[in-house]
Coordinates of C-alpha atoms in Angstrom, one line a residue:
M140 CA -14.8 50.9 -9.2
T141 CA -12.0 50.7 -11.8
L142 CA -11.2 47.4 -13.4
P143 CA -7.8 47.0 -11.5
S144 CA -9.6 47.7 -8.2
L145 CA -12.3 45.2 -9.1
I146 CA -9.7 42.5 -9.8
V147 CA -7.9 43.2 -6.5
F148 CA -11.3 43.1 -4.7
L149 CA -12.2 39.7 -6.3
L150 CA -8.8 38.2 -5.5
L151 CA -9.1 39.3 -1.8
M152 CA -12.6 37.7 -1.7
W153 CA -11.3 34.5 -3.4
L154 CA -8.2 33.9 -1.2
P155 CA -10.0 32.8 1.9
L156 CA -12.1 30.4 -0.2
A157 CA -9.1 28.9 -1.9
S158 CA -7.3 28.6 1.5
G159 CA -10.3 26.8 3.0
A160 CA -10.5 24.4 0.0
A161 CA -6.7 23.7 0.3
E162 CA -7.1 23.0 4.0
S163 CA -10.1 20.7 3.3
A164 CA -8.0 18.8 0.7
Q165 CA -5.2 18.5 3.2
I166 CA -7.5 17.1 5.9
A167 CA -8.9 14.6 3.4
T168 CA -5.5 13.3 2.4
A169 CA -4.1 13.3 5.9
D170 CA -5.9 9.9 6.5
W171 CA -4.5 6.5 5.4
P172 CA -7.6 4.8 4.0
Q173 CA -6.1 2.1 1.9
F174 CA -2.9 0.0 1.1
L175 CA 0.0 2.4 0.7
G176 CA -2.0 5.5 1.7
P177 CA -4.2 8.0 0.2
A178 CA -2.5 8.2 -3.2
R179 CA -1.4 4.5 -3.0
N180 CA 2.3 5.5 -3.3
A181 CA 3.4 5.0 0.3
T182 CA 3.5 8.8 0.8
Y183 CA 2.1 10.8 3.7
Y184 CA 0.4 14.2 3.0
G185 CA -0.8 15.1 6.5
P186 CA 0.5 17.7 9.1
A187 CA 4.2 18.0 9.7
L188 CA 5.9 15.5 12.0
A189 CA 8.3 16.1 14.9
K190 CA 11.9 16.7 13.7
T191 CA 13.3 14.4 16.2
W192 CA 12.4 11.7 18.8
S193 CA 13.6 11.2 22.4
K194 CA 16.2 8.5 23.1
E195 CA 13.4 6.2 24.1
G196 CA 11.7 6.7 20.7
P197 CA 8.2 8.2 19.9
Q198 CA 5.6 8.3 22.5
K199 CA 3.4 5.2 22.5
L200 CA -0.3 6.2 22.8
W201 CA -1.7 2.7 22.9
E202 CA -1.1 -0.9 22.0
K203 CA -3.4 -3.9 21.5
K204 CA -2.9 -7.7 21.4
I205 CA -4.2 -8.9 18.0
G206 CA -4.6 -12.0 15.9
Q207 CA -2.7 -13.4 12.9
G208 CA -2.2 -11.8 9.5
F209 CA -0.1 -9.6 7.4
S210 CA -2.9 -7.1 6.7
G211 CA -1.9 -3.5 7.4
P212 CA -4.1 -1.1 9.4
V213 CA -6.0 1.6 7.6
V214 CA -7.4 4.9 9.1
A215 CA -10.1 7.4 8.1
E216 CA -12.2 9.9 10.1
G217 CA -10.5 9.0 13.4
R218 CA -11.3 5.3 13.1
L219 CA -8.9 2.4 12.4
I220 CA -9.8 -0.8 10.6
L221 CA -8.0 -4.0 11.7
F222 CA -8.3 -7.1 9.7
H223 CA -6.9 -10.2 11.4
R224 CA -7.6 -13.8 12.3
L225 CA -8.8 -14.9 15.7
G226 CA -9.1 -18.7 16.0
A227 CA -11.1 -20.1 13.1
K228 CA -12.5 -16.7 12.0
E229 CA -11.3 -13.7 10.0
S230 CA -12.3 -10.7 12.0
V231 CA -12.8 -7.1 10.9
E232 CA -12.5 -4.6 13.9
C233 CA -13.1 -0.9 14.0
L234 CA -11.1 0.9 16.6
D235 CA -11.0 4.4 17.9
A236 CA -7.7 5.6 16.2
A237 CA -6.8 7.9 19.2
N238 CA -7.1 5.3 22.0
G239 CA -7.5 1.9 20.5
Q240 CA -11.0 1.2 22.0
S241 CA -13.2 -1.0 19.9
K242 CA -16.2 0.5 18.2
W243 CA -17.5 -2.6 16.4
Q244 CA -16.4 -6.1 15.3
A245 CA -17.6 -8.5 12.6
E246 CA -16.3 -11.9 11.7
Y247 CA -16.9 -14.9 9.6
P248 CA -15.5 -18.5 9.4
A249 CA -12.1 -19.0 7.9
N250 CA -10.4 -22.3 7.1
F251 CA -7.3 -21.1 5.3
R252 CA -4.1 -22.9 6.0
D253 CA -0.6 -21.8 4.8
E254 CA 0.8 -24.9 3.2
I255 CA 4.3 -23.6 3.1
R256 CA 4.7 -21.6 6.3
S257 CA 2.7 -22.8 9.3
E258 CA 3.2 -19.7 11.6
D259 CA 0.4 -17.5 10.1
D260 CA -2.9 -18.3 8.6
G261 CA -4.4 -14.8 8.8
P262 CA -5.4 -12.4 6.0
R263 CA -2.7 -10.9 3.8
S264 CA -4.7 -8.2 2.1
T265 CA -5.0 -4.6 3.5
P266 CA -8.6 -3.3 3.6
A267 CA -9.8 -0.2 1.8
I268 CA -12.1 2.5 3.2
S269 CA -14.2 4.4 0.7
G270 CA -16.9 6.8 2.1
N271 CA -19.0 4.7 4.5
Q272 CA -17.9 1.4 3.1
V273 CA -15.0 -0.9 4.1
F274 CA -13.8 -3.6 1.7
T275 CA -11.8 -6.6 2.9
F276 CA -10.4 -9.5 0.9
G277 CA -9.6 -12.6 2.9
A278 CA -6.9 -15.3 2.5
E279 CA -9.4 -17.7 1.0
G280 CA -10.8 -15.0 -1.5
M281 CA -13.8 -13.8 0.4
L282 CA -14.6 -10.3 -0.7
N283 CA -16.8 -8.4 1.9
C284 CA -18.2 -4.9 2.0
W285 CA -19.0 -3.6 5.5
N286 CA -20.7 -0.5 6.8
F287 CA -17.9 1.7 8.2
T288 CA -20.2 3.2 10.9
T289 CA -21.9 0.1 12.2
G290 CA -20.0 -2.9 11.0
E291 CA -23.0 -4.3 9.3
K292 CA -22.2 -6.5 6.3
N293 CA -23.5 -4.9 3.1
W294 CA -22.6 -7.8 0.7
S295 CA -20.2 -10.6 0.2
V296 CA -18.7 -12.5 -2.8
D297 CA -16.7 -15.7 -2.6
A298 CA -14.3 -14.7 -5.4
K299 CA -12.2 -17.8 -5.2
S300 CA -15.1 -20.2 -5.7
K301 CA -16.9 -17.9 -8.2
F302 CA -13.9 -17.7 -10.6
T303 CA -12.3 -21.1 -9.6
A304 CA -9.1 -19.3 -8.5
A305 CA -6.1 -21.1 -7.0
N306 CA -4.9 -20.5 -3.5
G307 CA -1.4 -19.7 -4.6
F308 CA 1.6 -20.4 -2.3
F309 CA 0.4 -18.2 0.5
G310 CA -3.3 -17.6 0.0
M311 CA -4.9 -14.6 -1.8
A312 CA -3.2 -11.3 -1.0
C313 CA -4.4 -8.5 -3.3
S314 CA -5.4 -5.3 -1.5
P315 CA -8.7 -3.9 -3.0
L316 CA -8.4 -0.9 -5.2
V317 CA -11.5 1.3 -5.2
E318 CA -11.7 3.2 -8.4
G319 CA -14.8 5.2 -9.1
E320 CA -17.8 2.9 -8.5
A321 CA -15.8 -0.3 -8.7
V322 CA -13.6 -2.4 -6.5
L323 CA -10.7 -3.9 -8.5
L324 CA -8.9 -7.1 -7.6
N325 CA -6.0 -9.4 -8.9
I326 CA -7.8 -12.7 -8.5
G327 CA -6.2 -15.2 -10.9
G328 CA -9.5 -16.8 -11.8
R329 CA -10.1 -19.1 -14.8
E330 CA -11.9 -18.3 -18.0
G331 CA -10.7 -14.8 -18.4
A332 CA -11.1 -13.7 -14.8
G333 CA -7.4 -13.1 -13.9
I334 CA -8.5 -9.5 -12.9
A335 CA -12.1 -8.5 -11.9
A336 CA -14.1 -5.5 -11.0
F337 CA -17.0 -5.5 -8.6
A338 CA -19.7 -2.8 -8.1
K339 CA -19.1 -1.0 -4.8
A340 CA -22.8 -0.8 -4.1
S341 CA -23.8 -4.4 -4.7
G342 CA -20.8 -6.7 -5.3
K343 CA -22.1 -7.4 -8.8
V344 CA -19.3 -8.4 -11.3
L345 CA -18.8 -5.4 -13.7
W346 CA -16.1 -7.0 -15.8
K347 CA -13.3 -9.5 -15.9
A348 CA -10.1 -9.6 -17.9
T349 CA -7.0 -11.6 -18.7
D350 CA -6.1 -15.2 -18.2
D351 CA -3.1 -14.5 -15.8
E352 CA -2.6 -16.1 -12.5
A353 CA -2.7 -13.8 -9.5
S354 CA 0.5 -12.5 -8.0
Y355 CA 0.8 -11.0 -4.5
S356 CA 1.0 -7.5 -5.9
S357 CA -1.8 -5.0 -5.5
P358 CA -2.9 -2.6 -8.3
I359 CA -2.6 1.1 -8.7
A360 CA -4.6 3.6 -10.8
A361 CA -3.1 6.6 -12.5
T362 CA -4.0 9.3 -15.0
I363 CA -1.6 9.4 -17.9
Q364 CA -2.0 11.7 -20.9
G365 CA -5.5 12.7 -19.7
K366 CA -6.8 9.1 -19.4
R367 CA -7.3 6.9 -16.4
Y368 CA -5.6 3.4 -16.2
A369 CA -5.3 0.6 -13.7
F370 CA -2.0 -1.2 -13.5
F371 CA -1.7 -4.8 -12.3
L372 CA 1.5 -6.8 -11.9
T373 CA 0.3 -10.4 -12.3
R374 CA 2.4 -13.5 -12.3
Q375 CA 2.9 -13.1 -16.1
H376 CA 2.5 -9.4 -17.0
L377 CA 2.3 -5.8 -16.2
S378 CA -1.3 -5.3 -17.4
A379 CA -2.8 -1.8 -18.1
L380 CA -6.6 -1.6 -18.3
D381 CA -9.4 0.8 -18.5
P382 CA -10.8 0.7 -14.9
V383 CA -14.3 1.4 -16.2
S384 CA -14.7 -1.2 -18.9
G385 CA -11.9 -3.6 -18.1
K386 CA -10.5 -3.2 -21.7
V387 CA -6.9 -4.3 -21.7
T388 CA -4.6 -1.5 -23.1
F389 CA -1.5 -3.7 -23.1
E390 CA 0.1 -6.7 -21.4
F391 CA 3.9 -6.3 -20.9
P392 CA 5.7 -9.7 -20.0
W393 CA 7.3 -9.6 -16.7
T394 CA 7.8 -13.0 -15.1
P395 CA 10.1 -14.5 -12.5
Q396 CA 12.4 -17.2 -13.8
I397 CA 11.0 -19.9 -11.4
H398 CA 7.4 -20.9 -10.8
A399 CA 7.8 -21.0 -7.0
S400 CA 8.1 -17.3 -6.7
V401 CA 6.3 -14.2 -5.3
S402 CA 5.8 -10.9 -7.1
A403 CA 4.4 -8.6 -4.5
A404 CA 5.5 -5.0 -5.1
T405 CA 3.0 -2.6 -6.4
P406 CA 4.0 -0.7 -9.7
V407 CA 5.2 2.9 -9.1
V408 CA 3.8 5.5 -11.6
V409 CA 5.6 8.8 -12.0
E410 CA 4.0 11.0 -14.8
D411 CA 4.2 8.6 -17.8
L412 CA 6.9 6.4 -16.3
I413 CA 6.1 3.0 -14.7
F414 CA 8.6 1.3 -12.4
I415 CA 8.0 -2.5 -11.9
S416 CA 10.1 -4.9 -9.7
A417 CA 10.1 -8.4 -8.6
S418 CA 12.6 -10.9 -7.2
Y419 CA 13.4 -14.5 -8.3
G420 CA 15.3 -13.4 -11.4
A421 CA 12.7 -11.0 -12.8
G422 CA 14.5 -7.9 -11.6
A423 CA 13.4 -4.3 -12.1
A424 CA 12.5 -2.1 -15.1
L425 CA 11.5 1.4 -16.0
L426 CA 8.9 1.8 -18.7
R427 CA 7.5 4.7 -20.6
F428 CA 3.8 4.4 -21.1
A429 CA 2.3 4.0 -24.6
E430 CA -1.1 2.6 -25.4
S431 CA 0.5 0.3 -28.0
G432 CA 2.8 -1.1 -25.4
P433 CA 5.4 0.5 -23.1
E434 CA 8.9 1.5 -24.1
K435 CA 11.6 -0.1 -21.9
I436 CA 14.1 2.6 -20.6
W437 CA 16.2 0.3 -18.5
S438 CA 16.1 -3.0 -16.7
G439 CA 18.3 -5.3 -14.7
D440 CA 18.3 -7.7 -11.7
D441 CA 21.2 -6.0 -9.9
I442 CA 19.5 -2.6 -9.4
L443 CA 16.4 -2.6 -7.2
S444 CA 14.6 -6.1 -7.2
N445 CA 11.8 -5.8 -4.7
H446 CA 10.8 -9.0 -3.0
Y447 CA 7.6 -7.9 -1.3
A448 CA 7.9 -4.2 -0.3
T449 CA 7.0 -1.4 -2.7
S450 CA 9.7 1.3 -3.4
V451 CA 8.9 4.9 -2.8
Y452 CA 9.7 7.8 -5.1
Y453 CA 11.0 11.3 -4.2
N454 CA 12.6 14.0 -6.2
G455 CA 13.9 11.8 -9.0
F456 CA 15.0 8.9 -6.9
L457 CA 13.6 5.5 -5.8
Y458 CA 14.1 4.2 -2.2
G459 CA 13.5 0.5 -1.6
F460 CA 14.7 -3.0 -0.7
D461 CA 16.8 -5.0 -3.1
G462 CA 17.0 -8.8 -2.8
R463 CA 15.2 -11.7 -1.2
Q464 CA 13.8 -11.3 2.3
E465 CA 15.1 -14.7 3.6
Q466 CA 18.6 -13.9 2.2
G467 CA 18.9 -10.4 3.7
C468 CA 17.9 -7.3 1.7
N469 CA 19.9 -4.2 0.9
L470 CA 18.3 -0.8 1.3
R471 CA 19.1 1.3 -1.8
C472 CA 18.6 4.7 -3.5
V473 CA 18.3 4.4 -7.3
E474 CA 18.2 7.2 -9.8
L475 CA 14.7 6.7 -11.5
K476 CA 15.5 7.7 -15.0
R477 CA 18.9 6.1 -15.3
G478 CA 18.6 3.0 -13.1
K479 CA 21.9 4.0 -11.4
V480 CA 22.4 2.9 -7.7
R481 CA 23.4 6.0 -5.8
W482 CA 23.9 4.2 -2.4
S483 CA 23.3 0.8 -1.0
Q484 CA 23.1 -0.2 2.7
D485 CA 24.1 -3.8 2.6
G486 CA 22.6 -6.3 5.1
F487 CA 19.9 -4.0 6.1
G488 CA 17.2 -6.7 6.2
A489 CA 13.7 -6.6 4.9
G490 CA 11.0 -4.0 5.8
A491 CA 8.6 -1.5 4.5
I492 CA 9.2 2.2 3.6
L493 CA 6.9 5.3 3.9
L494 CA 7.8 8.8 2.7
A495 CA 6.8 11.8 4.9
R496 CA 7.8 15.0 3.1
D497 CA 11.6 14.6 2.8
Q498 CA 12.0 11.8 5.4
L499 CA 12.0 8.0 5.0
L500 CA 10.2 6.1 7.7
I501 CA 11.4 2.5 7.5
L502 CA 9.8 -0.3 9.5
T503 CA 12.1 -3.4 9.6
E504 CA 10.8 -6.9 10.0
K505 CA 12.6 -6.9 13.3
G506 CA 10.3 -4.2 14.6
Q507 CA 12.7 -1.3 14.4
L508 CA 11.5 2.1 13.1
V509 CA 14.2 4.0 11.4
R510 CA 14.1 7.6 10.1
A511 CA 16.4 9.1 7.6
L512 CA 16.6 12.0 5.1
A513 CA 15.5 10.9 1.6
T514 CA 18.7 12.0 -0.2
P515 CA 20.8 10.4 -2.9
A516 CA 24.0 11.6 -1.1
E517 CA 24.1 8.9 1.6
F518 CA 22.0 6.9 4.0
K519 CA 22.3 8.4 7.4
P520 CA 19.6 7.6 10.0
N521 CA 18.6 10.5 12.2
A522 CA 16.4 8.5 14.6
Q523 CA 15.5 5.0 15.4
A524 CA 13.6 3.0 18.0
Q525 CA 12.5 -0.6 18.7
I526 CA 8.7 -0.3 18.5
L527 CA 7.6 -3.9 17.9
P528 CA 8.8 -7.5 18.4
F529 CA 9.8 -9.7 15.5
L530 CA 7.9 -10.3 13.0
A531 CA 6.6 -7.0 11.6
R532 CA 5.9 -7.6 7.9
A533 CA 2.5 -5.8 7.4
Y534 CA 2.6 -2.3 5.9
P535 CA 2.2 0.5 8.6
A536 CA -0.1 3.4 8.4
L537 CA 0.5 7.1 9.1
A538 CA -2.6 9.3 9.6
Q539 CA -2.9 12.8 11.2
G540 CA 0.7 12.4 12.5
L541 CA 0.0 9.1 14.3
F542 CA 1.9 6.0 13.2
Y543 CA 0.2 2.6 13.3
A544 CA 2.2 -0.6 13.0
R545 CA 1.6 -4.3 13.7
S546 CA 3.7 -7.3 14.3
K547 CA 2.5 -10.9 14.3
D548 CA 0.5 -10.4 17.5
K549 CA 0.6 -6.7 18.5
L550 CA -0.7 -3.4 17.2
V551 CA 0.8 -0.1 18.3
C552 CA 0.0 3.6 17.8
L553 CA 3.0 6.1 18.1
D554 CA 2.7 9.8 18.3
L555 CA 5.0 11.4 15.6
R556 CA 3.5 14.9 15.9
P557 CA 5.6 17.9 17.1
S558 CA 5.4 18.4 20.9
R559 CA 2.7 20.8 22.0
S560 CA 3.3 23.4 24.7
P561 CA 1.1 22.8 27.8

């Protein structure tokens, strides 16, 4: 066999293997196992969705009455984890993602009371599924690890008591970040325990870092210039750390102008750029990463100041909510590298945004699901439907073409897949 023939033969042999590997990767990322999805960037990587909906909206496959909380659903391997409060207990429930039937349920006592708003005392943090483990972080700071198959509790850490952390205004809200063999949390504990890492297998404290109070923002991990970093937006800084050792790379000051404030949006990392945003006078900024400290490219409080919902990135542009939730937000498209507002839909109201290929899926607080092309040209919805009652503040999930969303007392599953011939 000649050399060119051998090369062709080897390529033909390799293609099916490569195709199978790509398909396996696609299946793995088609789930929604943690806050903001598989890559923690509010982006869906699963099978294509239907190009349109009927006038009545997407087909509802099932719905379930649920307890209190702002914790979003997460989905993996055909199972959904629901974290909510039922009476005086925080409950972790595993459901069949296709029909909503309960597979197992675990619970523990909860005494949290929201001192500012009395309507909801449930968990704020979204669980994380990693392999056969489920991690939940309750409103009072109880970190639990559960067996994903059986619901058996593997271990538990009372992080609030352990690190003498404050409740904050609305309880503890960081969604766990699983990074390697560690679970990372924004805790706000004393004596250098603003941020902490716990061993996945045992709950043992691996490291702690910073003296910052906890915000309501959840962290994200990213690889920049060949190295892995974890980024936390605390009440005082954007902190970059080594997720293995906890060594702080830098702390970039970013603080709201008043103490009675909430910083809740997760940093958005695009290559070596980091977008951070908060309300209450902090505003938004684009930073270029450097280990010695980031370079500020632009900043301002009149561009894209996120109150609690994280913006999404697509093809050079950010899409997100600008302004305070209680004052009525504007939905905006902003050019990432220049900070230029390309369009603004005034008075849109608050909500959460997911990206599915080139489509924005926006769930408003009023329970309306809006779909629109992600383009800087204009905001033009191509489908919308009322899918939940008011108040829908938890982040939704999108797994295998099925959309899961909750209001203050209802969880629904909608079929966004293309219609199949009988």
